[in-house]
XYZ file of C-alpha atoms in Angstrom:
561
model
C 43.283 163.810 159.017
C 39.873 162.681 157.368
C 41.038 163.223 153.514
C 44.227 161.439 154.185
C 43.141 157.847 152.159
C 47.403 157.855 151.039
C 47.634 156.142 154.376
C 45.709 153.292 154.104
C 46.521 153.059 150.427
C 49.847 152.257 151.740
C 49.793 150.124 154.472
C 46.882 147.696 152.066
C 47.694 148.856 148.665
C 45.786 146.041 147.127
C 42.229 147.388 146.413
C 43.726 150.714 144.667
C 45.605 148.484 142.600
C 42.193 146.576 141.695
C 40.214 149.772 140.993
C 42.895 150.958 139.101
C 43.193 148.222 136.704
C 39.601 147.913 136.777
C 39.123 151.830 135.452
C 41.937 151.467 132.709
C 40.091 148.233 131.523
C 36.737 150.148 131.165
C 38.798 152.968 130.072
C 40.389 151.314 127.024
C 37.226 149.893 125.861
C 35.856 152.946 125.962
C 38.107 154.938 124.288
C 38.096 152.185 121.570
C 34.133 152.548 121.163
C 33.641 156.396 121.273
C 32.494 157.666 118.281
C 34.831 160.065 116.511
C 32.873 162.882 115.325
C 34.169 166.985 114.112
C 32.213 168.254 116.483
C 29.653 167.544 119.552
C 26.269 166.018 118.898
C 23.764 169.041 119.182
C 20.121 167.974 120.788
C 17.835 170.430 119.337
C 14.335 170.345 119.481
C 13.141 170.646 115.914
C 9.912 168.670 114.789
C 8.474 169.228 111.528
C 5.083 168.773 109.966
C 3.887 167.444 106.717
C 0.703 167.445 105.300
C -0.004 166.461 101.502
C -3.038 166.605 99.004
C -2.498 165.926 95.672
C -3.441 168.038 93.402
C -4.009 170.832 96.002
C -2.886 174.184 95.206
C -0.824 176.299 97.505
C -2.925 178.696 97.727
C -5.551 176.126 99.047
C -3.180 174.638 101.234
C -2.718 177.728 103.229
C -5.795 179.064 104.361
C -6.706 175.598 105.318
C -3.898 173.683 106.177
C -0.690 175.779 106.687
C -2.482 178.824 109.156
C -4.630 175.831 111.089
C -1.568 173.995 111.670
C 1.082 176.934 112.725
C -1.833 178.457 115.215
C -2.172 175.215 116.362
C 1.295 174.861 117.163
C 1.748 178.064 118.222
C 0.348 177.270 121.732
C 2.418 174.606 122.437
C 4.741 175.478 125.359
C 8.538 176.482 124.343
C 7.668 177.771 120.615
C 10.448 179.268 119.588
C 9.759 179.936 115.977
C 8.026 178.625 113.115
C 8.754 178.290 109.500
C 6.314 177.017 106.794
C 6.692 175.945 103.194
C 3.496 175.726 101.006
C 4.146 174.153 97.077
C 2.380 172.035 94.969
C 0.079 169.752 96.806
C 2.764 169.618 100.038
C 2.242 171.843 102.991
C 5.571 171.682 105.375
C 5.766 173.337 109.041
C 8.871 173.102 111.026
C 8.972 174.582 114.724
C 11.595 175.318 116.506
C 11.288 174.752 120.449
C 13.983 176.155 123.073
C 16.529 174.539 124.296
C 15.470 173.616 127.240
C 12.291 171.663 126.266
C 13.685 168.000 125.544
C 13.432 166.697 122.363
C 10.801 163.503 122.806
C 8.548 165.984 125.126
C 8.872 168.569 121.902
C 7.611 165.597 119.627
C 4.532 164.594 121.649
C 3.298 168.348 122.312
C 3.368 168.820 118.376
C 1.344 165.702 117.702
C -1.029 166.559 120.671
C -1.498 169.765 119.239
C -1.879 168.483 115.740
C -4.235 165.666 116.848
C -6.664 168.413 118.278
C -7.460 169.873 115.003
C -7.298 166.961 112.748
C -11.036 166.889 112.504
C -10.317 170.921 111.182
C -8.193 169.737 108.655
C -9.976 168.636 105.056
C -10.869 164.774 104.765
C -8.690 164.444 101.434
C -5.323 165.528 103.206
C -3.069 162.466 103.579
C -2.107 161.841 107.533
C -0.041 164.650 108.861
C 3.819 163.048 109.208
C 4.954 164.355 112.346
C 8.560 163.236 112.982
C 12.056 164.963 114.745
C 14.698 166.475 113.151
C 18.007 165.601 114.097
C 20.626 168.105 113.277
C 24.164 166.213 112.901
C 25.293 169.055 109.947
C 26.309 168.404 106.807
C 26.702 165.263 104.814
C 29.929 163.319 105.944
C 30.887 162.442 102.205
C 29.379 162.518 98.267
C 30.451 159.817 95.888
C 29.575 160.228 92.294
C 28.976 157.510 90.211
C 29.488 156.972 86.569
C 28.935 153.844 84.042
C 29.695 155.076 80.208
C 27.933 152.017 79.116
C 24.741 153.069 81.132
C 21.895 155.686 79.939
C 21.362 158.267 82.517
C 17.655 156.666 83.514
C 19.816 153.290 83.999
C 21.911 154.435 85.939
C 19.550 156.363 87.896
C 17.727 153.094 88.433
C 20.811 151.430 89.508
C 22.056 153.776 91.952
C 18.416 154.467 93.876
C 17.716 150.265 93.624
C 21.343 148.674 94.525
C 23.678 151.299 95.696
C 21.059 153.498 98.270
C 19.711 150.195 99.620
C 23.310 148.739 100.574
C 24.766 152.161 101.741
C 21.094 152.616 103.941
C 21.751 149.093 105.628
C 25.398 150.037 106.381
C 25.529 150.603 110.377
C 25.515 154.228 111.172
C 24.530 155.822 108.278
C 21.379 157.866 109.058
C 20.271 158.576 105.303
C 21.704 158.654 101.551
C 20.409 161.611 99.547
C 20.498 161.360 95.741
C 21.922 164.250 93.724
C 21.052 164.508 90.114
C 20.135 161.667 87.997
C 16.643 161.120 86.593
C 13.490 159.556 88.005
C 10.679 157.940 85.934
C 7.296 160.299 85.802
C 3.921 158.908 84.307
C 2.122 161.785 83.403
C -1.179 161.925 82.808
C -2.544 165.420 81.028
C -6.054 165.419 81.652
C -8.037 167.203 78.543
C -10.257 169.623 80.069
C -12.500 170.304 77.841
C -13.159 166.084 77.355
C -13.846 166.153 81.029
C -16.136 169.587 81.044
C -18.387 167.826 78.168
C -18.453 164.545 80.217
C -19.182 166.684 83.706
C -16.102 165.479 85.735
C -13.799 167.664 86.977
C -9.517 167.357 87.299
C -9.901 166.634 91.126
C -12.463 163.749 90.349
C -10.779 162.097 88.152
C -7.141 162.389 90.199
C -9.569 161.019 93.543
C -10.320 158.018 91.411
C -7.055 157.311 90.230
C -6.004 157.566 93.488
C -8.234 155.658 94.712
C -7.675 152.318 92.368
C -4.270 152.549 91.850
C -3.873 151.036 95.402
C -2.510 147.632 96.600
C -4.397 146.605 99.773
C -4.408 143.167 101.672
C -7.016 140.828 100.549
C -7.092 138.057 103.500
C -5.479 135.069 104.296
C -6.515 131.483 102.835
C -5.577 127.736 103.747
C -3.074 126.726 100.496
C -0.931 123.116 101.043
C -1.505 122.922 104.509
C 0.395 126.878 104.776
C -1.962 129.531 105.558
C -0.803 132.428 102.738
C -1.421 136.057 102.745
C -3.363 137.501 99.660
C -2.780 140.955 98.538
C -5.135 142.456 95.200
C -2.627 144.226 93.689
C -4.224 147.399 91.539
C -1.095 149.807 91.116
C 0.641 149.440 87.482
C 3.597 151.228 85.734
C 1.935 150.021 81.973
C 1.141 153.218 79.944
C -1.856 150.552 78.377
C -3.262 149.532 80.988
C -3.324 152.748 82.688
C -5.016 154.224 79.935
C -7.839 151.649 79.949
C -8.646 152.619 83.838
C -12.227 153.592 83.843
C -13.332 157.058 84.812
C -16.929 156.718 86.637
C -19.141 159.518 85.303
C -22.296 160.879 86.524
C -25.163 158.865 86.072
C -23.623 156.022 86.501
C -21.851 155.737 82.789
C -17.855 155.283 82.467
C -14.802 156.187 80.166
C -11.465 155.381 80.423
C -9.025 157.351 80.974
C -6.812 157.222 77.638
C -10.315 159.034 76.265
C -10.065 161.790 78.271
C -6.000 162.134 78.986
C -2.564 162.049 76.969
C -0.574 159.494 79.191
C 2.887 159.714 78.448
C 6.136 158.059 80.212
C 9.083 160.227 80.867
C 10.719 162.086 83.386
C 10.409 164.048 86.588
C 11.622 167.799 86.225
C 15.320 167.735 87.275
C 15.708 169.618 90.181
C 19.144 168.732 90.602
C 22.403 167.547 89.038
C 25.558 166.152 89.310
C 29.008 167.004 87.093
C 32.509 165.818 87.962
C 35.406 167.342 85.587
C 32.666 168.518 83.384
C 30.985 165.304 82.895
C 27.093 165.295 83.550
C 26.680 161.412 83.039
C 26.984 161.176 86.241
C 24.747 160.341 89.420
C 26.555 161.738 93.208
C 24.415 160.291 96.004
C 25.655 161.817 99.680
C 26.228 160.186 102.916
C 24.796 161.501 106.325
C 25.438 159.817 109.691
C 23.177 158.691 112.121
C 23.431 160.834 115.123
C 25.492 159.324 117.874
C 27.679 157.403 115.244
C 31.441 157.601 114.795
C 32.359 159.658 111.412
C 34.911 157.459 111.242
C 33.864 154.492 111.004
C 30.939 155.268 108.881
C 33.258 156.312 106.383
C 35.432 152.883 106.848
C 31.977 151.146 106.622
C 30.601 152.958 103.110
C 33.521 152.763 101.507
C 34.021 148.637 102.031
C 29.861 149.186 100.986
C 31.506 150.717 97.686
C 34.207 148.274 97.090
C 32.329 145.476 97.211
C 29.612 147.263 94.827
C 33.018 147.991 92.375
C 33.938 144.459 92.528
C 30.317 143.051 91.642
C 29.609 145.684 89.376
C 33.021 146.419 87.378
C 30.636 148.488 85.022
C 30.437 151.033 87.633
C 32.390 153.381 89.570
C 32.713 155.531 92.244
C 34.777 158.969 92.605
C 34.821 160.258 96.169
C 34.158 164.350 95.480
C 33.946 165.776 98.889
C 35.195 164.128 101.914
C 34.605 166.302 105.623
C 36.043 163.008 107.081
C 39.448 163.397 106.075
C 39.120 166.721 108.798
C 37.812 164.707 111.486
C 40.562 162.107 110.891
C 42.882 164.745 111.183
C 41.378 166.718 113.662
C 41.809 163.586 115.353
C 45.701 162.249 115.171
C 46.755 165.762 115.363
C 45.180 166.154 119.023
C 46.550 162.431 119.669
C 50.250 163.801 118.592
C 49.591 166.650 121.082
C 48.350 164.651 123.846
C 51.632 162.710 123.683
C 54.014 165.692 123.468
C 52.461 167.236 126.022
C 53.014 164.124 128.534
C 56.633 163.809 127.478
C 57.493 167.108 127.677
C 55.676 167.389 131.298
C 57.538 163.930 132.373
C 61.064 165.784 131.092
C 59.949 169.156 133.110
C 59.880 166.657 136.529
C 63.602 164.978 135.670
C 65.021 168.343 135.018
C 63.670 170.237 138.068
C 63.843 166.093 140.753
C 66.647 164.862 138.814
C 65.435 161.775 139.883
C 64.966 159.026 137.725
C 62.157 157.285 139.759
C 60.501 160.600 140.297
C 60.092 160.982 136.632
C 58.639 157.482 136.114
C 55.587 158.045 138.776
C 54.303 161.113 137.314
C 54.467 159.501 133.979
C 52.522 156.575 135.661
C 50.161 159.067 136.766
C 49.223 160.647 133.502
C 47.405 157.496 132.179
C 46.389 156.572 134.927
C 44.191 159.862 134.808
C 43.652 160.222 131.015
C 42.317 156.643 130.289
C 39.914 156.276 133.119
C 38.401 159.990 131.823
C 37.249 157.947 128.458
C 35.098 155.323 130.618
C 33.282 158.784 131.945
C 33.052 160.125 128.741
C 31.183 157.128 127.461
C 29.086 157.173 130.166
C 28.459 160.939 129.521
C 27.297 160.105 125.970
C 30.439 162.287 124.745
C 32.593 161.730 121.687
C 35.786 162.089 120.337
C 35.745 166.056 118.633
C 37.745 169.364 118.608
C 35.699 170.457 121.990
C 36.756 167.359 124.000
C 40.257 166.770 122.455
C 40.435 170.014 123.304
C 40.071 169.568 126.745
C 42.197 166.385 126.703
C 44.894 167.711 125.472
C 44.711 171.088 127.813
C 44.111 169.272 130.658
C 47.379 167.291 129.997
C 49.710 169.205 131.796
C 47.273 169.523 134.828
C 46.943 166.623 135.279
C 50.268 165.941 136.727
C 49.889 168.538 139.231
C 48.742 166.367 141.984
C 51.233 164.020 141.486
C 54.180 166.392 141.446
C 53.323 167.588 144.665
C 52.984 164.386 146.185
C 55.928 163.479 144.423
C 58.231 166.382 145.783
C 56.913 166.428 149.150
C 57.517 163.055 149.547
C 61.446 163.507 148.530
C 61.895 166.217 150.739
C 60.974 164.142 153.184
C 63.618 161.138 152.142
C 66.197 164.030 151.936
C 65.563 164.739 155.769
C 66.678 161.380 156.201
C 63.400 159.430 156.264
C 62.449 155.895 154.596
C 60.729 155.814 151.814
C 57.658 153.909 153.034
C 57.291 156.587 156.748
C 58.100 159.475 154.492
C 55.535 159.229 151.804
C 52.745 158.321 154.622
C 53.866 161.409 156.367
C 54.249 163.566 153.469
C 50.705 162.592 151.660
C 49.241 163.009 155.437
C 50.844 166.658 155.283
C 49.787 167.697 152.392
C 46.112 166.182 152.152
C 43.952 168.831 152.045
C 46.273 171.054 149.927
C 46.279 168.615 146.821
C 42.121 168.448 147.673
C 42.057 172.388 147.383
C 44.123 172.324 144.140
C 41.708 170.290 142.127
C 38.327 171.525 143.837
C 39.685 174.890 142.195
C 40.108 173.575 138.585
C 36.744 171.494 138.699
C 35.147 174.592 140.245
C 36.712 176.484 137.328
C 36.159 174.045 134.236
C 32.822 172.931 135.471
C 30.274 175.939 135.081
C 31.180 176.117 131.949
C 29.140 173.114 131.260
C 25.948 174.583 132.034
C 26.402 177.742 129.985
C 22.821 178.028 127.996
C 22.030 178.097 124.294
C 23.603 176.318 121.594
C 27.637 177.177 123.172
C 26.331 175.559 126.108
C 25.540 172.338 124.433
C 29.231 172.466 123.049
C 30.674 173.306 125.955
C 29.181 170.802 128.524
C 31.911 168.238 126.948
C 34.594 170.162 127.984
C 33.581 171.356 130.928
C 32.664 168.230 132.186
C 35.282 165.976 130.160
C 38.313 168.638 132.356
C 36.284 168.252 135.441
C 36.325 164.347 135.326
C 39.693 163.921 133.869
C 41.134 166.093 137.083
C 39.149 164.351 139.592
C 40.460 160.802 138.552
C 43.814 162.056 138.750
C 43.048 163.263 142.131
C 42.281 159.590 142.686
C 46.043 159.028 141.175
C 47.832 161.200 143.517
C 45.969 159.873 146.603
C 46.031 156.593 146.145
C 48.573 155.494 143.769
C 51.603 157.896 143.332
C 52.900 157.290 147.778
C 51.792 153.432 147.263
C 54.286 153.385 144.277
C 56.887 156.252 145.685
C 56.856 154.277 149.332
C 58.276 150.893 147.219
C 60.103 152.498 144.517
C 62.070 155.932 145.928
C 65.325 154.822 147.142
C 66.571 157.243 150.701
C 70.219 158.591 150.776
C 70.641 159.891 154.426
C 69.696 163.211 155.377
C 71.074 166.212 153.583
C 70.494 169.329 152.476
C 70.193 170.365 148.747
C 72.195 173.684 147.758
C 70.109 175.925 145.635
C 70.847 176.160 141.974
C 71.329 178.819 139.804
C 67.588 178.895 138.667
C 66.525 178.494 142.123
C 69.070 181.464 143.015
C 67.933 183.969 140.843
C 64.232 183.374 141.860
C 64.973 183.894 145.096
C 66.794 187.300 144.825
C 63.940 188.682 142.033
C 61.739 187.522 144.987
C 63.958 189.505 147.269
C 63.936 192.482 145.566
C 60.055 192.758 144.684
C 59.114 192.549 148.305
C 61.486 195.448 149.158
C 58.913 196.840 147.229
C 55.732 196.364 147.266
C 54.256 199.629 146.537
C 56.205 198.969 142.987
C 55.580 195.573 142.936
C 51.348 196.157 143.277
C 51.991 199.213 141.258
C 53.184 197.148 138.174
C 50.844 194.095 138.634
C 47.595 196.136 138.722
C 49.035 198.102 136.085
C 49.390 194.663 133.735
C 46.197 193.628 134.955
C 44.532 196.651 134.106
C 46.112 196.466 130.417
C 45.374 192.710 130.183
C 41.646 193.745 130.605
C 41.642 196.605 128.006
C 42.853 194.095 125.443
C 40.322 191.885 125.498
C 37.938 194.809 124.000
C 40.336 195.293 120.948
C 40.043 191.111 120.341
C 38.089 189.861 118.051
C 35.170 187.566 119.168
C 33.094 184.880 117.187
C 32.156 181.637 118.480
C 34.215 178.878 116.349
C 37.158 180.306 115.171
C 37.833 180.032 111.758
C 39.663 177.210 110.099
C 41.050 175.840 106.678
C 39.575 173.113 105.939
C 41.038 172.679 102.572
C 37.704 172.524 101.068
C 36.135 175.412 98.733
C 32.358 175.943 98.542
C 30.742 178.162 96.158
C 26.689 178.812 96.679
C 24.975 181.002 94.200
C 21.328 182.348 94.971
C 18.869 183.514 91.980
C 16.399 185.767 92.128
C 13.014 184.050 92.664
């Protein structure tokens, strides 16, 4: 027979032994280097738009920025919907493209389409910042940290200048967002009428400011035999020398700008804060990973980041106040506990119903023989370690052994007709060949559609689907070429006799004996279950996560605008 490779396996058993050990080998690196994530990276193609002019009212900003921008946009092939914010000098556009349009195709189209009206767009607008958004959910963990021998603005300082840089060159973290705290403001309040009397207006005097306060590259020049870089270097952060920047007036006269303008140095308006056991001296910052990276280890990473900090900086410390790892962690070694219960308890089932000692050990060969090579695919696949694809580890556990058992049970039917070992398992894989083929073509042609279901439970799905699918063909691989190799050296014959049906195997056969006796009954009952089966499914609730605990409570509170 054509799919009978069992065979050959056994007469040269040598190169499935090879690619064997070759699979587990790529299979426990990989499952060592998979990132370990809650749940399944989500492509998405988001791109967002901003545009700045300082100084710019909102009003301004949208009749001619915002509205050029999101018909601009709007013809760009895939739009699924757009969403604009207009404040204070800042115009921001996000569109939303379907699924199906990749994410780097989204990207260019937006710039493409933003590049066409550029010339549209008013000459004091800052370049447009067109970049992706990557949606890998909420931060991973906040810290909060407190110093009772720092002032608020020091600490502030400290924790955007030492801690944000270290956490932001820690490998995996995709960004480190500040929560409360202060940040340093120079203001400068323009007097109105000073300027009205002098002719200038507000948006003159900001373009000027703007337009000194600049550090730009000044050349390059021979110094010691080294050729140096030379910057001028305009910006300051001194309230005195600011205020002696001179405002050119018409006619070619000057003033400066402490003349016209009350520069103070303070504050930005808080738009956020920070408390821990009622204590508001406190600055949290909040850790996001970069997509594709392992929650897990990110958090490992940070928190070394943190003790090190701790131990260089005694004066200040950290308090971990909300942790989503700790989920993924468990989320994790509970599906690993699973995974191994599963395969014991599906070794035992083969004992009990063989009572074969030898039987038992090749199917629990053949479980990691199937499970570990399925992690070298997942790599491959891009795929990580979350609920979705433990998931369909640990459900494809007991299915896995399927193959094997078959091959396994033919093959000792055959020793019991009085057989070797090594002619029995050639002519038992040979006779059931296609059968074990048809078994798992069924479960990949079940498991597998599921991976291209569309939308957003599509992208989810596509790891199990495909995770099952690959997990059942490798042990296909197991049952063909592995399980008669190792049954054809390792089952031991006993002469040819003829098992007497147990007591489990006795009342099977009589229930079976009596239901085809009837058969009008028989269909009458199963069509009737069937039937009922399919009414319940209407009463069942349906959502597309199922709710969890998560241990974690989280209280949002909206205010009227």
């Amino acid at each position: 027979m054509a799919l009978n490779i069992s065979g050959a396996a056994i007469r040269k058993p040598i190169p499935s032994a090879v690619l064997f050990t070759v699979l587990l080998v790529l299979g426990v690196f990989s499952f060592i280097r998979i990132p370990i994530t809650r749940a399944p990276n989500i492509d998405v193609p988001v791109v967002s738009v901003t545009i700045t002019e300082a100084g710019a009212a909102p009003s301004e900003l949208e009749t001619q920025v915002t509205k050029k921008v999101e018909d601009a946009v709007a013809n760009v092939t895939g739009v699924k919907h757009i969403y604009s914010t207009v404040t204070d000098g800042t115009s921001a556009t996000t569109i939303e493209l379907r699924l199906e349009i990749g994410a780097d195709r989204a990207l260019n189209d937006v710039k493409d389409a933003v590049a066409q009206i550029r010339a549209d767009l008013p000459s004091t607008i800052d370049e447009p910042v067109i970049e992706r958004i990557d949606v890998v959910g909420q931060s991973i963990e906040t810290y909060a940290a407190s110093a009772p021998g720092m002032t608020p603005e020091t600490l502030s300082w400290f924790v955007d200048d030492v801690v944000l840089r270290q956490l932001r060159g820690v490998p995996g973290v995709g960004r480190v967002e500040r929560i409360g705290g202060v940040t340093r403001e120079i203001r400068v309040a323009l007097d109105r009428d000073k300027l009205a009397a002098l002719g200038v207006t507000a948006g003159d005097a900001n373009r000027q400011l703007r337009a000194t306060s600049v550090d730009l590259a000044g050349g390059r020049v021979e110094f010691g035999g080294r050729e140096e870089a030379i910057r001028t270097l305009a910006s300051t952060d001194d309230l005195a020398t600011l205020g002696a920047t001179r405002i050119v007036l018409p006619g070619g006269r000057d003033v400066r700008l402490r003349d016209v303008a009350t520069i103070t140095d303070g504050f930005e308006e808080p738009r956020s804060f920070a408390r821990v056991n009622g204590e508001t001296a406190v600055v949290s910052f909040a850790i996001y990973r970069a997509k594709g990276a392992s929650d897990v280890q990110v958090s490992d990473r940070v928190r070394e980041k943190l003790d090190a900090l701790a131990s260089s900086h005694p004066d200040v410390s950290y308090t971990l106040i909300d942790d989503s790892v700790r989920q993924s962690r468990g989320s994790y070694l509970s599906a690993m506990h699973s995974l191994l219960e599963g395969a014991a308890l599906a070794v035992l089932v083969v004992l009990v119903f063989l009572r074969d000692w030898r039987a038992m050990f090749l199917a629990a060969v053949a479980l990691p023989l199937s499970i570990i090579p399925a992690f070298w695919f997942m790599d491959l696949l891009g795929f990580s370690l979350n609920f979705v694809s433990l998931l369909a580890i640990t459900l494809v556990t007991g299915i896995l052994v399927d193959d094997a058992i078959v091959e396994i049970e033919n093959i000792v039917r055959h020793i019991r007709m009085g057989k070797r070992p090594y002619d029995a398992a050639i002519e038992a894989a040979d006779e059931i060949g296609l059968a074990v083929v048809a078994i798992t073509c069924t479960v990949v042609a079940v498991f597998a559609p599921v991976s291209f279901m569309g939308g957003i439970p599509g992208q989810y799905f596509k790891q199990f689907g495909l995770t099952v699918a690959a997990a059942v063909l490798v042990s296909l691989a197991v049952a063909r070429l592995v399980t008669p190799v190792m049954a054809a050296h390792m089952l031991r014959g006993g002469g040819a006799h003829e098992e007497r049906d147990g007591a489990v195997m006795r009342a099977y056969l009589g229930l079976l004996s009596r239901t085809l006796a009837r058969p009008k009954l028989t269909l009458g009952v199963g069509l009737t279950l069937f039937a009922l089966s399919l009414w319940s499914t209407s009463l069942l609730p349906t959502g597309f996560i199922p709710p969890e605990d998560a241990a974690r409570i989280v209280l949002s509170l909206e205010l009227p605008p």
